[in-house]
Structure formats: structure tokens, C-alpha cells
Short mmCIF file of C-alpha atoms in Angstrom, two decimals:
data_model
loop_
_atom_site.label_atom_id
_atom_site.label_comp_id
_atom_site.label_asym_id
_atom_site.label_seq_id
_atom_site.Cartn_x
_atom_site.Cartn_y
_atom_site.Cartn_z
CA UNK A 18 0.02 0.11 0.06
CA UNK A 19 2.91 2.30 1.02
CA UNK A 20 4.62 1.71 -2.59
CA UNK A 21 0.96 2.57 -4.20
CA UNK A 22 0.67 5.53 -2.43
CA UNK A 23 4.31 7.16 -3.49
CA UNK A 24 3.29 5.97 -6.87
CA UNK A 25 0.32 8.14 -6.73
CA UNK A 26 1.76 10.69 -5.35
CA UNK A 27 4.66 10.91 -8.18
CA UNK A 28 1.85 10.69 -10.65
CA UNK A 29 -0.57 13.90 -9.36
CA UNK A 30 3.01 15.75 -8.71
CA UNK A 31 3.95 15.19 -12.43
CA UNK A 32 0.26 15.86 -13.55
CA UNK A 33 0.52 19.44 -11.53
CA UNK A 34 3.96 20.50 -12.77
CA UNK A 35 2.83 19.80 -16.37
CA UNK A 36 -0.31 21.81 -15.55
CA UNK A 37 1.14 24.41 -14.17
CA UNK A 38 3.75 24.51 -17.37
CA UNK A 39 0.60 24.64 -19.66
CA UNK A 40 -0.92 27.21 -17.68
CA UNK A 41 1.96 29.24 -17.95
CA UNK A 42 2.17 29.05 -21.20
CA UNK A 43 -1.45 29.48 -22.33
CA UNK A 44 -1.14 32.74 -20.23
CA UNK A 45 1.24 34.04 -21.24
CA UNK A 46 3.37 34.16 -17.80
CA UNK A 47 6.65 33.83 -16.40
CA UNK A 48 7.32 31.92 -13.40
CA UNK A 49 8.80 34.59 -11.54
CA UNK A 50 5.84 36.36 -9.28
CA UNK A 51 7.58 39.42 -9.06
CA UNK A 52 7.51 40.84 -12.44
CA UNK A 53 4.03 41.57 -12.17
CA UNK A 54 3.17 44.65 -10.15
CA UNK A 55 -0.53 43.71 -9.18
CA UNK A 56 1.04 40.19 -7.54
CA UNK A 57 4.34 41.71 -6.47
CA UNK A 58 2.37 44.32 -4.20
CA UNK A 59 1.29 41.07 -1.86
CA UNK A 60 3.34 38.56 -0.01
CA UNK A 61 5.13 36.28 -2.61
CA UNK A 62 5.80 33.07 -0.54
CA UNK A 63 3.77 31.96 2.71
CA UNK A 64 5.52 29.87 5.20
CA UNK A 65 3.68 26.82 5.51
CA UNK A 66 1.88 27.34 2.21
CA UNK A 67 2.42 24.50 -0.31
CA UNK A 68 1.42 26.29 -4.10
CA UNK A 69 1.66 22.90 -5.96
CA UNK A 70 -0.86 21.54 -3.21
CA UNK A 71 -2.92 24.74 -3.28
CA UNK A 72 -3.14 24.18 -7.01
CA UNK A 73 -4.18 20.74 -6.63
CA UNK A 74 -6.84 21.79 -4.39
CA UNK A 75 -8.15 24.48 -6.33
CA UNK A 76 -8.59 22.49 -9.98
CA UNK A 77 -10.17 19.85 -7.58
CA UNK A 78 -12.77 22.67 -6.25
CA UNK A 79 -13.48 23.40 -9.86
CA UNK A 80 -14.07 19.67 -10.29
CA UNK A 81 -16.90 19.37 -7.92
CA UNK A 82 -18.24 22.67 -8.64
CA UNK A 83 -18.82 21.40 -12.15
CA UNK A 84 -16.46 23.44 -14.06
CA UNK A 85 -15.25 22.14 -17.45
CA UNK A 86 -12.14 22.17 -18.57
CA UNK A 87 -12.47 25.19 -20.98
CA UNK A 88 -14.10 27.31 -18.20
CA UNK A 89 -11.15 26.40 -15.68
CA UNK A 90 -8.83 27.44 -18.53
CA UNK A 91 -10.57 30.76 -19.46
CA UNK A 92 -10.63 31.27 -15.25
CA UNK A 93 -6.80 31.61 -15.25
CA UNK A 94 -6.62 33.56 -18.56
CA UNK A 95 -8.52 36.33 -16.88
CA UNK A 96 -6.52 35.84 -13.83
CA UNK A 97 -3.34 36.68 -16.27
CA UNK A 98 -5.23 39.20 -17.61
CA UNK A 99 -5.44 41.19 -14.54
CA UNK A 100 -1.73 40.45 -13.60
CA UNK A 101 -0.55 41.92 -17.40
CA UNK A 102 -2.92 44.67 -17.16
CA UNK A 103 -0.80 45.93 -13.86
CA UNK A 104 2.09 46.48 -15.87
CA UNK A 105 0.46 48.28 -18.55
CA UNK A 106 2.44 51.74 -19.07
CA UNK A 107 0.35 55.03 -19.43
CA UNK A 108 1.20 58.54 -20.43
CA UNK A 109 -0.15 62.12 -20.86
CA UNK A 110 -0.07 63.40 -24.57
CA UNK A 111 2.48 66.39 -24.24
CA UNK A 112 0.47 69.39 -23.93
CA UNK A 113 -2.82 67.71 -23.53
CA UNK A 114 -5.19 66.35 -21.17
CA UNK A 115 -5.47 63.08 -23.20
CA UNK A 116 -3.37 59.73 -21.81
CA UNK A 117 -2.22 57.17 -24.21
CA UNK A 118 -0.78 54.07 -24.25
CA UNK A 119 3.56 53.76 -23.20
CA UNK A 120 4.04 50.70 -25.52
CA UNK A 121 1.38 47.94 -26.22
CA UNK A 122 3.26 44.83 -25.39
CA UNK A 123 1.27 44.29 -22.16
CA UNK A 124 -2.22 45.36 -23.94
CA UNK A 125 -1.83 43.21 -26.58
CA UNK A 126 -1.20 40.28 -24.08
CA UNK A 127 -4.59 41.28 -22.14
CA UNK A 128 -6.69 41.68 -25.38
CA UNK A 129 -5.33 38.10 -26.36
CA UNK A 130 -6.11 36.59 -22.96
CA UNK A 131 -9.48 38.25 -22.91
CA UNK A 132 -10.35 37.22 -26.81
CA UNK A 133 -10.60 40.74 -28.09
CA UNK A 134 -8.43 42.97 -30.13
CA UNK A 135 -5.78 45.43 -28.25
CA UNK A 136 -6.93 48.46 -30.39
CA UNK A 137 -10.41 48.35 -29.08
CA UNK A 138 -9.30 47.48 -26.09
CA UNK A 139 -6.66 50.34 -25.72
CA UNK A 140 -9.48 52.70 -27.04
CA UNK A 141 -11.95 51.58 -25.03
CA UNK A 142 -9.97 52.31 -21.95
CA UNK A 143 -8.89 55.63 -23.55
CA UNK A 144 -11.84 57.35 -25.07
CA UNK A 145 -14.81 55.44 -23.62
CA UNK A 146 -18.16 55.70 -25.36
CA UNK A 147 -20.33 57.58 -22.87
CA UNK A 148 -24.35 57.87 -22.85
CA UNK A 149 -25.16 61.71 -23.02
CA UNK A 150 -28.86 62.45 -22.99
CA UNK A 151 -29.91 60.19 -26.25
CA UNK A 152 -26.49 60.39 -27.96
CA UNK A 153 -23.33 58.34 -27.39
CA UNK A 154 -19.84 59.99 -27.68
CA UNK A 155 -16.42 59.27 -27.20
CA UNK A 156 -14.88 60.70 -23.99
CA UNK A 157 -11.32 61.31 -23.63
CA UNK A 158 -9.16 60.11 -20.50
#
């Protein structure tokens, strides 16, 4: 029985490491969490917390709740999009009050993960459409 427990444990570890590598790849994230502004604002490691075990429990909880594999992947993609969004840079246009993207790499990753066009994301953030009376206008930010 001890051998069986070890074999199952090794299988679970290999599976989880493959799952993590897969998620890193599809979520366009690196293994160093300190590279992500929003994540780096908290504690990156906590004594007594096993990240691999927590990942296993999270995946198991999603299964218990009836999430499909696609739904789970989309949740991770949304989380990764927020991580990338925290690294996006913005600047004010010279002599104007209008903001503009200071590089688009992170916004392109966010858009890809959310399944939208990067130009539409940036335009929606910088010039949102608002309703004024019966009309819609673009507001500069």
C-alpha cells in the first residue's frame, strides 16, 4: 500500500507540474511572480503554504463545482489578464490632457487572453463611449 501511495503521489506531482507549465504557456506569464506589479504588492511566499498542493486543491474544487476544462482555463486566462494589465504603462500626451499607452505589449497580452482586439481594448480605456442624453460620444481620458 505504501508503494501505491508513493506512485500516486509522484503521478500527481508530475501532472500538476505539467498543468502549471501548460497554464504558464497559455496565460503568457513567467514563473517569477515579482515581475507582475499587482502580484508583487503582496507576499510572494508564505511559510507553511505548499503552492503545488494549493493548485491541486483549487483544480479539485473547480471539478467539484462542475467547471469544464475550458471554463477553468478561461478563469486562469482572466487572472493572467489582470496580472498583465497591472504592468501596462500609460502616459499623458504632451500639451494635452489625453492619456496614451506607453507601449502596447502588455495590452496586447491582455487583449489576447480576453479574446478581443488590442486596439479596441486601448480605445475603450482611453476613449470610452458614454451616453449623453440620447447620444453616445467618445470621452477622452
